[in-house]
Amino acid sequence: MSKCSYASGARSASVYLDASHDTEDADKVAELRWRGLRDRLADQGAPEDVLAALDEAVAAADPPAGKAGRVLIASGTEVVVDQLLPVPPPADVTRYSSLPDLLPLASYLPPPVPHVVVVVDSSGADLHSFDGRAELVETVRGKQHPLHKTRGGGWAHRRLQQHVEDTVKHNVKQVAEEVERLVREVRAELVVLGGEVQARSALRSELGLDDDLVVEVEGAGLAAGTNDEEFDNAVRALVAQHQQQKDAESVDRFRAEMGRDGLAVEGLAAVADALRQANVDTVVVNAEVLADQVVWTSGSPDQIGVDEAGVRQGTGAPDEVERNRADDALARAAAVTGANVVVGDDIELLQGVGALLRHRP
């Protein structure tokens, strides 16, 4: 879950909505939908200045292409989260409360997978690297001549063929060196290769990477006018699949550590205590069970617990200590301490929550 900043002491307005733009009357539907959600927030106590900030964000957004969801979170009068979701939520949600409603983001927007995407041909490659926070784009172009074999015969023809092959090998080697550098730099967990089939094959052979790290995908090229939409969709699907696999592995690790009395705890008290110590790698949540739980929170997002006196003692602002929904409080504490969140309603957990620890207490 990405880190967000919230105004101390400010109440939050959270909205999850269907932002799909796939019908002729989509603009009118979106306008009516927002008007209804705005009224719901007002009924929940959201003041006009908060609603005005959300109005501005809604009006400024470009409509998505096709089916999509959207989350808006305002802390005070500042919109701190405005993000498209890959799919619409099952139902529109509004909440005006002490804490932002962050937990659904763990399902819709799991932690980004560091990855490198390469679109290659005989002349070089376009490279996209993503380190979990920002995408970097660069181009590698090697020797340009000669690159194309010509018809003919004799010694001159054979010599030209050799020059072409040498040029392509030089370019592939140059691209491979840059790909390997980017993989190390962003600690990539996935490398996607697109572009010309022969260039992809040559590059894969040149790369000194674990074969399981690299996936080849059809449907992209460096030529002008190439339609990359299918390739882009395939890359997004691969990244999502990789994240789902990581989430499943985290749950398996949690179960294994609980079984051996190792680097895992469950229950609100134990998880809150680990979050206060910034000792949580991954929070594992059964959202349906956790929704019924409450904890004590303070103005410091990581200072939460089931014991009021302990939370008051650990915060510099004891007057701000209050009871809040456990799902909101745990999601906020995870965000500010850099912990991942895995949500699954089929996970059996004491009080609906567990944690994989970074180290033994």
XYZ file of N, CA and C in Angstrom, residues 118-358:
723
model
N 10.858 -4.309 -22.124
C 11.797 -4.056 -23.213
C 11.100 -4.325 -24.541
N 11.097 -3.336 -25.446
C 10.617 -3.536 -26.816
C 11.833 -3.385 -27.716
N 12.220 -4.465 -28.381
C 13.521 -4.537 -29.033
C 13.400 -4.844 -30.520
N 14.324 -4.311 -31.306
C 14.530 -4.756 -32.687
C 16.033 -4.775 -32.941
N 16.434 -4.956 -34.184
C 17.857 -5.113 -34.481
C 18.655 -3.836 -34.245
N 17.988 -2.696 -34.181
C 18.703 -1.425 -34.029
C 18.835 -0.971 -32.583
N 18.093 -1.606 -31.661
C 18.132 -1.165 -30.271
C 16.837 -1.494 -29.564
N 16.462 -0.668 -28.591
C 15.273 -0.978 -27.797
C 14.752 0.248 -27.086
N 13.449 0.211 -26.785
C 12.835 1.133 -25.840
C 12.684 0.390 -24.519
N 13.091 1.040 -23.427
C 13.089 0.401 -22.111
C 12.208 1.180 -21.147
N 11.388 0.465 -20.412
C 10.560 1.057 -19.365
C 10.883 0.320 -18.077
N 11.297 1.049 -17.057
C 11.571 0.431 -15.762
C 10.687 1.066 -14.704
N 10.224 0.229 -13.776
C 9.332 0.703 -12.716
C 9.837 0.159 -11.390
N 10.143 1.062 -10.450
C 10.737 0.646 -9.178
C 9.724 0.547 -8.044
N 8.439 0.642 -8.364
C 7.406 0.602 -7.335
C 6.857 1.975 -7.017
N 7.528 3.021 -7.497
C 7.068 4.397 -7.244
C 6.930 5.201 -8.529
N 7.897 5.088 -9.417
C 7.895 5.906 -10.631
C 8.398 5.087 -11.814
N 7.904 5.439 -13.003
C 8.325 4.776 -14.231
C 9.377 5.631 -14.931
N 10.438 4.992 -15.378
C 11.481 5.656 -16.142
C 11.493 5.073 -17.551
N 11.632 5.945 -18.549
C 11.626 5.515 -19.944
C 12.931 5.954 -20.589
N 13.571 5.044 -21.316
C 14.792 5.406 -22.020
C 14.890 4.617 -23.317
N 15.766 5.071 -24.185
C 15.963 4.443 -25.487
C 17.429 4.079 -25.646
N 17.673 2.883 -26.165
C 19.030 2.451 -26.499
C 19.090 2.234 -27.997
N 19.962 2.943 -28.667
C 20.156 2.767 -30.101
C 21.620 2.465 -30.364
N 21.876 1.353 -31.035
C 23.244 0.955 -31.342
C 23.647 1.397 -32.733
N 24.533 0.619 -33.340
C 24.961 0.921 -34.706
C 23.782 0.786 -35.656
N 23.672 1.719 -36.583
C 22.532 1.728 -37.495
C 22.829 1.106 -38.856
N 24.084 1.027 -39.273
C 24.423 0.493 -40.606
C 25.605 -0.444 -40.489
N 25.613 -1.537 -41.252
C 24.450 -2.045 -41.999
C 23.562 -2.906 -41.094
N 22.257 -2.875 -41.355
C 21.318 -3.646 -40.561
C 20.456 -4.593 -41.397
N 20.392 -4.388 -42.716
C 19.511 -5.191 -43.560
C 20.315 -5.920 -44.625
N 20.119 -7.234 -44.689
C 20.804 -8.026 -45.704
C 20.182 -7.764 -47.075
N 21.005 -7.806 -48.122
C 20.522 -7.545 -49.487
C 20.744 -8.776 -50.341
N 19.995 -8.845 -51.449
C 20.148 -9.958 -52.391
C 21.486 -9.821 -53.110
N 22.044 -10.932 -53.522
C 23.294 -10.881 -54.265
C 24.118 -12.118 -53.987
N 25.353 -12.123 -54.463
C 26.215 -13.276 -54.267
C 27.664 -12.850 -54.268
N 28.502 -13.829 -54.100
C 29.921 -13.545 -54.137
C 30.461 -13.069 -52.802
N 31.769 -12.771 -52.820
C 32.480 -12.384 -51.600
C 31.901 -11.117 -50.983
N 31.595 -10.123 -51.816
C 31.081 -8.852 -51.288
C 29.773 -9.078 -50.540
N 28.914 -9.952 -51.075
C 27.637 -10.234 -50.427
C 27.859 -10.923 -49.085
N 28.752 -11.921 -49.083
C 29.010 -12.626 -47.829
C 29.595 -11.681 -46.780
N 30.462 -10.761 -47.234
C 31.055 -9.798 -46.305
C 29.979 -8.867 -45.737
N 29.026 -8.433 -46.560
C 27.946 -7.572 -46.097
C 27.073 -8.309 -45.088
N 26.781 -9.592 -45.369
C 25.995 -10.378 -44.423
C 26.684 -10.435 -43.061
N 28.001 -10.634 -43.078
C 28.736 -10.709 -41.825
C 28.681 -9.389 -41.081
N 28.776 -8.272 -41.820
C 28.701 -6.945 -41.196
C 27.343 -6.735 -40.542
N 26.281 -7.186 -41.223
C 24.944 -7.052 -40.664
C 24.832 -7.847 -39.368
N 25.295 -9.091 -39.395
C 25.214 -9.936 -38.212
C 26.029 -9.363 -37.058
N 27.223 -8.808 -37.380
C 28.057 -8.213 -36.338
C 27.381 -6.995 -35.722
N 26.714 -6.185 -36.579
C 26.032 -4.988 -36.086
C 24.878 -5.357 -35.158
N 24.088 -6.366 -35.562
C 22.962 -6.790 -34.735
C 23.464 -7.334 -33.400
N 24.520 -8.147 -33.426
C 25.078 -8.687 -32.180
C 25.552 -7.568 -31.261
N 26.200 -6.561 -31.846
C 26.678 -5.425 -31.050
C 25.505 -4.713 -30.385
N 24.436 -4.486 -31.153
C 23.278 -3.768 -30.618
C 22.579 -4.566 -29.520
N 22.432 -5.880 -29.742
C 21.783 -6.726 -28.738
C 22.604 -6.745 -27.452
N 23.906 -6.828 -27.578
C 24.765 -6.825 -26.388
C 24.611 -5.520 -25.618
N 24.536 -4.392 -26.340
C 24.384 -3.089 -25.697
C 23.043 -3.013 -24.956
N 21.978 -3.508 -25.581
C 20.664 -3.512 -24.940
C 20.685 -4.411 -23.710
N 21.287 -5.596 -23.829
C 21.333 -6.539 -22.711
C 22.038 -5.936 -21.507
N 23.123 -5.237 -21.740
C 23.849 -4.607 -20.632
C 22.971 -3.594 -19.908
N 22.185 -2.823 -20.675
C 21.325 -1.816 -20.059
C 20.156 -2.460 -19.318
N 19.595 -3.526 -19.890
C 18.508 -4.241 -19.210
C 18.994 -4.790 -17.877
N 20.162 -5.417 -17.872
C 20.702 -5.987 -16.630
C 20.957 -4.896 -15.590
N 21.415 -3.728 -16.050
C 21.633 -2.614 -15.115
C 20.313 -2.175 -14.490
N 19.273 -2.049 -15.321
C 17.975 -1.619 -14.801
C 17.386 -2.655 -13.845
N 17.550 -3.925 -14.154
C 17.046 -4.987 -13.273
C 17.675 -4.870 -11.891
N 18.984 -4.615 -11.865
C 19.652 -4.439 -10.572
C 19.176 -3.165 -9.881
N 19.013 -2.098 -10.650
C 18.684 -0.791 -10.077
C 17.308 -0.784 -9.428
N 16.306 -1.373 -10.097
C 14.939 -1.349 -9.558
C 14.592 -2.627 -8.809
N 15.564 -3.567 -8.763
C 15.315 -4.875 -8.143
C 14.099 -5.535 -8.769
N 14.126 -5.609 -10.092
C 12.975 -6.093 -10.853
C 12.632 -7.537 -10.509
N 11.347 -7.785 -10.377
C 10.837 -9.133 -10.136
C 10.270 -9.738 -11.416
N 10.260 -8.947 -12.488
C 9.696 -9.395 -13.759
C 10.333 -8.601 -14.889
N 10.703 -9.271 -15.976
C 11.207 -8.609 -17.186
C 10.353 -9.086 -18.350
N 9.727 -8.147 -19.051
C 8.851 -8.469 -20.178
C 9.538 -8.044 -21.473
N 9.669 -8.982 -22.414
C 10.299 -8.706 -23.698
C 9.253 -8.671 -24.798
N 9.256 -7.593 -25.578
C 8.413 -7.482 -26.756
C 9.247 -7.020 -27.929
N 8.646 -6.972 -29.118
C 9.365 -6.514 -30.302
C 9.577 -7.623 -31.307
N 10.566 -7.446 -32.184
C 10.843 -8.417 -33.236
C 11.216 -9.782 -32.639
N 10.695 -10.841 -33.243
C 10.899 -12.186 -32.707
C 12.376 -12.537 -32.645
N 13.119 -12.308 -33.732
C 14.541 -12.684 -33.757
C 15.337 -11.847 -32.764
N 15.020 -10.559 -32.671
C 15.732 -9.690 -31.733
C 15.429 -10.095 -30.293
N 14.175 -10.468 -30.016
C 13.812 -10.938 -28.670
C 14.601 -12.177 -28.301
N 14.655 -13.119 -29.245
C 15.355 -14.372 -28.990
C 16.840 -14.131 -28.743
N 17.434 -13.252 -29.558
C 18.856 -12.945 -29.401
C 19.120 -12.254 -28.068
N 18.223 -11.333 -27.686
C 18.396 -10.618 -26.427
C 18.254 -11.558 -25.244
N 17.268 -12.436 -25.295
C 17.070 -13.372 -24.185
C 18.301 -14.254 -23.990
N 18.920 -14.675 -25.105
C 20.121 -15.507 -25.019
C 21.293 -14.733 -24.436
N 21.330 -13.425 -24.677
C 22.435 -12.586 -24.230
C 22.296 -12.198 -22.757
N 21.051 -12.151 -22.260
C 20.816 -11.704 -20.887
C 21.349 -12.720 -19.880
N 22.057 -12.232 -18.905
C 22.527 -13.088 -17.830
C 21.556 -13.081 -16.669
N 20.282 -13.420 -16.943
C 19.236 -13.376 -15.926
C 18.627 -14.752 -15.743
N 18.043 -14.967 -14.571
C 17.299 -16.186 -14.314
C 16.173 -16.300 -15.343
N 16.068 -17.443 -15.991
C 15.089 -17.605 -17.064
C 13.669 -17.409 -16.570
N 13.399 -17.733 -15.299
C 12.045 -17.568 -14.749
C 11.664 -16.100 -14.601
N 12.648 -15.220 -14.644
C 12.381 -13.785 -14.482
C 11.847 -13.158 -15.763
N 12.110 -13.787 -16.924
C 11.869 -13.176 -18.228
C 10.669 -13.819 -18.913
N 9.769 -12.973 -19.437
C 8.596 -13.435 -20.177
C 8.540 -12.701 -21.507
N 8.339 -13.438 -22.606
C 8.199 -12.822 -23.929
C 6.721 -12.646 -24.263
N 6.401 -11.493 -24.882
C 5.014 -11.158 -25.220
C 4.956 -10.641 -26.649
N 3.977 -11.099 -27.404
C 3.765 -10.614 -28.769
C 3.026 -9.284 -28.753
N 3.072 -8.574 -29.893
C 2.177 -7.444 -30.088
C 2.738 -6.069 -29.842
N 4.054 -5.874 -29.968
C 4.619 -4.534 -29.827
C 5.796 -4.404 -30.782
N 6.116 -3.175 -31.153
C 7.249 -2.933 -32.036
C 7.694 -1.497 -31.961
N 8.876 -1.222 -32.512
C 9.417 0.133 -32.498
C 9.004 0.928 -33.729
N 8.439 0.271 -34.733
C 8.058 0.976 -35.955
C 6.944 1.972 -35.684
N 6.990 3.107 -36.377
C 5.956 4.130 -36.218
C 4.591 3.561 -36.591
N 3.580 3.910 -35.812
C 2.226 3.465 -36.098
C 1.863 2.115 -35.507
N 2.789 1.470 -34.804
C 2.493 0.172 -34.187
C 1.465 0.354 -33.076
N 0.449 -0.502 -33.073
C -0.583 -0.446 -32.038
C -0.135 -1.291 -30.853
N 0.186 -0.631 -29.753
C 0.742 -1.336 -28.595
C -0.298 -1.679 -27.531
N -1.590 -1.445 -27.813
C -2.607 -1.631 -26.781
C -2.655 -3.074 -26.286
N -2.606 -4.041 -27.213
C -2.652 -5.446 -26.828
C -1.434 -5.813 -25.978
N -0.271 -5.297 -26.368
C 0.950 -5.553 -25.612
C 0.850 -4.950 -24.212
N 0.375 -3.702 -24.132
C 0.232 -3.034 -22.831
C -0.708 -3.815 -21.915
N -1.807 -4.313 -22.474
C -2.751 -5.096 -21.670
C -2.095 -6.380 -21.164
N -1.282 -6.993 -22.031
C -0.598 -8.231 -21.630
C 0.397 -7.962 -20.508
N 1.099 -6.834 -20.586
C 2.050 -6.481 -19.525
C 1.322 -6.275 -18.209
N 0.219 -5.528 -18.240
C -0.551 -5.296 -17.014
C -1.054 -6.617 -16.418
N -1.495 -7.532 -17.292
C -1.986 -8.827 -16.812
C -0.857 -9.630 -16.163
N 0.338 -9.580 -16.734
C 1.479 -10.296 -16.170
C 1.864 -9.728 -14.807
N 1.856 -8.408 -14.694
C 2.191 -7.768 -13.424
C 1.158 -8.148 -12.362
N -0.129 -8.116 -12.725
C -1.190 -8.476 -11.778
C -1.072 -9.940 -11.364
N -0.771 -10.811 -12.323
C -0.617 -12.233 -12.016
C 0.554 -12.458 -11.064
N 1.637 -11.726 -11.298
C 2.809 -11.848 -10.426
C 2.465 -11.405 -8.999
N 1.699 -10.309 -8.874
C 1.333 -9.828 -7.557
C 0.407 -10.811 -6.838
N -0.522 -11.402 -7.572
C -1.409 -12.393 -6.965
C -0.613 -13.578 -6.436
N 0.397 -13.976 -7.192
C 1.252 -15.074 -6.751
C 2.015 -14.690 -5.478
N 2.517 -13.443 -5.432
C 3.217 -12.970 -4.237
C 2.279 -12.952 -3.029
N 1.035 -12.492 -3.237
C 0.065 -12.460 -2.137
C -0.193 -13.873 -1.606
N -0.367 -14.823 -2.537
C -0.608 -16.207 -2.120
C 0.594 -16.753 -1.356
N 1.791 -16.410 -1.800
C 3.002 -16.860 -1.105
C 3.092 -16.225 0.283
N 2.650 -14.969 0.411
C 2.658 -14.312 1.724
C 1.717 -15.022 2.692
N 0.539 -15.395 2.205
C -0.415 -16.112 3.058
C 0.163 -17.471 3.449
N 0.781 -18.165 2.497
C 1.392 -19.463 2.814
C 2.516 -19.295 3.843
N 3.319 -18.262 3.685
C 4.391 -17.995 4.645
C 3.827 -17.717 6.033
N 2.748 -16.919 6.068
C 2.098 -16.604 7.346
C 1.652 -17.887 8.044
N 0.994 -18.760 7.300
C 0.509 -20.007 7.890
C 1.668 -20.864 8.383
N 2.729 -20.916 7.595
C 3.886 -21.725 7.990
C 4.538 -21.167 9.251
N 4.692 -19.836 9.319
C 5.323 -19.221 10.488
C 4.454 -19.363 11.727
N 3.126 -19.273 11.556
C 2.240 -19.483 12.700
C 2.364 -20.928 13.188
N 2.531 -21.863 12.259
C 2.628 -23.263 12.629
C 3.897 -23.591 13.392
N 4.962 -22.823 13.142
C 6.221 -23.123 13.832
C 6.530 -22.086 14.910
N 5.542 -21.274 15.292
C 5.754 -20.236 16.298
C 6.919 -19.338 15.891
N 6.838 -18.855 14.658
C 7.946 -18.078 14.103
C 7.631 -16.621 13.902
N 7.902 -16.115 12.692
C 7.778 -14.689 12.390
C 6.353 -14.319 11.996
N 5.388 -14.671 12.806
C 3.997 -14.332 12.513
C 3.221 -14.223 13.810
N 2.233 -13.310 13.809
C 1.325 -13.146 14.942
C -0.080 -12.953 14.393
N -1.087 -13.175 15.222
C -2.463 -12.896 14.812
C -3.241 -12.332 15.979
N -4.355 -11.691 15.638
C -5.162 -11.021 16.651
C -4.818 -9.544 16.730
N -5.809 -8.738 17.107
C -5.643 -7.287 17.104
C -4.513 -6.810 17.998
N -4.428 -7.327 19.216
C -3.422 -6.836 20.155
C -2.013 -7.066 19.625
N -1.749 -8.279 19.134
C -0.404 -8.617 18.672
C -0.036 -7.838 17.406
N -0.981 -7.711 16.469
C -0.689 -6.995 15.229
C -0.496 -5.506 15.491
N -1.347 -4.918 16.329
C -1.201 -3.497 16.663
C 0.140 -3.230 17.328
N 0.537 -4.124 18.226
C 1.819 -3.969 18.905
C 2.969 -4.013 17.902
N 2.916 -4.930 16.940
C 3.971 -5.031 15.928
C 3.993 -3.805 15.025
N 2.837 -3.263 14.694
C 2.785 -2.048 13.873
C 3.374 -0.860 14.621
N 3.096 -0.770 15.920
C 3.670 0.326 16.705
C 5.199 0.278 16.683
N 5.743 -0.919 16.584
C 7.196 -1.083 16.553
C 7.751 -1.088 15.126
N 6.894 -0.802 14.137
C 7.297 -0.834 12.719
C 7.956 -2.161 12.374
N 7.390 -3.246 12.911
C 7.965 -4.574 12.725
C 7.065 -5.471 11.886
N 6.257 -4.875 10.998
C 5.352 -5.668 10.169
C 5.779 -5.584 8.713
N 5.999 -6.739 8.122
C 6.271 -6.814 6.684
C 4.961 -6.833 5.901
N 4.016 -7.680 6.327
C 2.741 -7.832 5.622
C 1.611 -8.032 6.626
N 0.564 -7.234 6.501
C -0.663 -7.437 7.279
C -1.591 -8.331 6.463
N -2.071 -9.401 7.071
C -2.991 -10.331 6.413
C -4.368 -10.133 7.030
N -5.370 -9.909 6.174
C -6.678 -9.459 6.668
C -7.806 -10.312 6.097
N -8.734 -10.694 6.960
C -10.048 -11.161 6.553
C -10.986 -9.979 6.784
N -11.300 -9.251 5.722
C -12.005 -7.970 5.847
C -13.377 -8.124 6.481
N -14.063 -9.224 6.190
C -15.416 -9.411 6.724
C -15.394 -9.524 8.243
N -14.429 -10.251 8.789
C -14.326 -10.412 10.244
C -13.782 -9.144 10.894
N -12.765 -8.551 10.276
C -12.119 -7.378 10.860
C -13.067 -6.185 10.938
N -14.051 -6.109 10.049
C -14.960 -4.963 10.007
C -15.727 -4.780 11.318
N -15.844 -5.835 12.117
C -16.589 -5.753 13.377
C -15.720 -5.340 14.559
N -14.418 -5.149 14.333
C -13.491 -4.880 15.431
C -13.203 -3.379 15.543
N -12.818 -2.946 16.755
C -12.414 -1.558 16.975
C -11.100 -1.541 17.755
N -10.349 -0.449 17.586
C -9.097 -0.249 18.326
C -9.027 1.206 18.765
N -8.060 1.475 19.642
C -7.776 2.850 20.027
C -6.734 3.429 19.080
N -6.947 4.678 18.650
C -6.022 5.330 17.721
C -5.626 6.694 18.280
N -4.594 7.270 17.678
C -4.126 8.590 18.101
C -3.812 9.421 16.873
N -3.330 10.629 17.100
C -2.924 11.488 15.984
C -1.708 10.958 15.251
N -0.950 10.059 15.889
C 0.172 9.391 15.223
C -0.357 8.105 14.607
N -0.388 7.979 13.279
C -1.058 6.847 12.636
C -0.554 5.480 13.073
N 0.736 5.401 13.489
C 1.271 4.098 13.864
C 1.010 3.759 15.333
N 0.477 4.692 16.090
C 0.201 4.456 17.511
C -1.241 4.003 17.679
N -1.441 2.705 17.600
C -2.766 2.109 17.725
C -2.669 0.944 18.704
N -3.802 0.508 19.239
C -3.786 -0.623 20.149
C -5.151 -0.920 20.709
N -5.257 -2.036 21.409
C -6.527 -2.407 22.040
C -6.618 -1.849 23.451
N -5.507 -1.329 23.970
C -5.457 -0.797 25.333
C -5.370 0.723 25.286
N -6.386 1.399 25.789
C -6.431 2.868 25.738
C -5.252 3.495 26.461
N -4.923 3.009 27.649
C -3.843 3.605 28.427
C -2.513 3.488 27.703
N -2.274 2.337 27.077
C -1.023 2.144 26.354
C -0.895 3.090 25.179
N -1.980 3.318 24.452
C -1.938 4.235 23.306
C -1.717 5.660 23.786
N -2.402 6.048 24.871
C -2.207 7.406 25.399
C -0.758 7.617 25.842
N -0.175 6.604 26.411
C 1.190 6.715 26.891
C 2.183 6.815 25.733
N 1.872 6.173 24.614
C 2.816 6.124 23.499
C 2.723 7.279 22.532
N 1.729 8.154 22.670
C 1.569 9.255 21.728
C 1.875 10.583 22.388
N 2.318 11.524 21.572
C 2.602 12.863 22.090
C 1.368 13.733 22.174
N 0.220 13.198 21.723
C -1.031 13.969 21.749
C -2.130 13.104 22.357
N -2.082 12.871 23.680
C -3.048 11.966 24.311
C -4.492 12.422 24.170
N -4.723 13.737 23.965
C -6.093 14.226 23.819
C -6.737 13.743 22.519
N -5.917 13.308 21.567
C -6.452 12.873 20.274
C -6.791 11.388 20.250
N -6.582 10.684 21.358
C -6.853 9.248 21.392
C -8.360 9.001 21.374
N -8.803 8.102 20.500
C -10.218 7.776 20.373
C -10.366 6.374 19.805
N -11.575 5.850 19.860
C -11.841 4.532 19.288
C -12.226 4.692 17.821
N -11.703 3.772 16.994
C -12.015 3.789 15.575
C -12.108 2.364 15.046
N -12.666 2.257 13.861
C -12.739 0.956 13.197
C -11.340 0.389 13.029
N -11.198 -0.895 13.334
C -9.879 -1.524 13.244
C -9.375 -1.600 11.806
N -10.274 -1.832 10.834
C -9.801 -1.936 9.449
C -9.214 -0.620 8.968
N -9.860 0.501 9.306
C -9.321 1.810 8.923
C -7.984 2.074 9.608
N -7.934 1.800 10.917
C -6.734 2.111 11.690
C -5.547 1.258 11.259
N -5.759 -0.026 11.038
C -4.663 -0.910 10.641
C -4.157 -0.578 9.244
N -5.072 -0.244 8.329
C -4.649 0.115 6.972
C -3.820 1.388 6.991
N -4.221 2.377 7.814
C -3.456 3.621 7.907
C -2.082 3.363 8.523
N -2.021 2.565 9.577
C -0.737 2.255 10.212
C 0.175 1.493 9.264
N -0.395 0.578 8.475
C 0.409 -0.156 7.490
C 0.984 0.793 6.450
N 0.172 1.750 6.002
C 0.626 2.692 4.980
C 1.815 3.519 5.457
N 1.751 4.024 6.679
C 2.817 4.916 7.147
C 4.064 4.160 7.596
N 3.944 2.850 7.867
C 5.116 2.071 8.271
C 5.686 1.237 7.133
N 5.098 1.359 5.937
C 5.634 0.662 4.769
C 5.301 -0.815 4.719
N 4.263 -1.240 5.433
C 3.869 -2.651 5.416
C 2.918 -2.922 4.250
N 3.032 -4.094 3.654
C 2.084 -4.525 2.636
C 0.802 -5.012 3.307
N -0.284 -5.069 2.533
C -1.559 -5.574 3.042
C -2.103 -6.590 2.044
N -2.454 -7.767 2.529
C -3.075 -8.807 1.709
C -4.467 -9.073 2.280
N -5.480 -8.974 1.432
C -6.869 -9.135 1.870
C -7.453 -10.382 1.237
N -8.099 -11.195 2.053
C -8.786 -12.376 1.535
C -9.838 -12.846 2.515
N -11.078 -12.937 2.063
C -12.166 -13.308 2.969
C -12.182 -14.797 3.297
N -11.291 -15.588 2.669
C -11.253 -17.017 2.959
C -10.114 -17.376 3.912
N -9.434 -16.364 4.470
C -8.321 -16.610 5.374
C -8.841 -16.652 6.816
N -8.606 -17.756 7.517
C -9.046 -17.874 8.913
C -8.020 -17.208 9.819
N -8.467 -16.164 10.532
C -7.571 -15.369 11.368
C -8.277 -14.977 12.659
N -7.555 -14.994 13.754
C -8.101 -14.517 15.017
C -8.449 -13.034 14.879
N -9.708 -12.687 15.109
C -10.217 -11.316 15.007
C -10.010 -10.720 13.604
N -9.778 -11.580 12.628
C -9.707 -11.127 11.238
C -8.394 -10.513 10.810
N -7.320 -10.661 11.608
C -6.066 -10.009 11.211
C -4.856 -10.771 11.744
N -3.818 -10.806 10.937
C -2.534 -11.376 11.311
C -1.430 -10.574 10.660
N -0.184 -10.916 10.972
C 0.937 -10.167 10.409
C 2.166 -11.054 10.276
N 2.854 -10.904 9.162
C 4.201 -11.428 9.003
C 5.166 -10.363 9.507
N 6.064 -10.744 10.365
C 6.975 -9.777 10.987
C 8.277 -9.648 10.194
N 8.917 -8.509 10.357
C 10.220 -8.296 9.727
C 11.337 -8.994 10.493
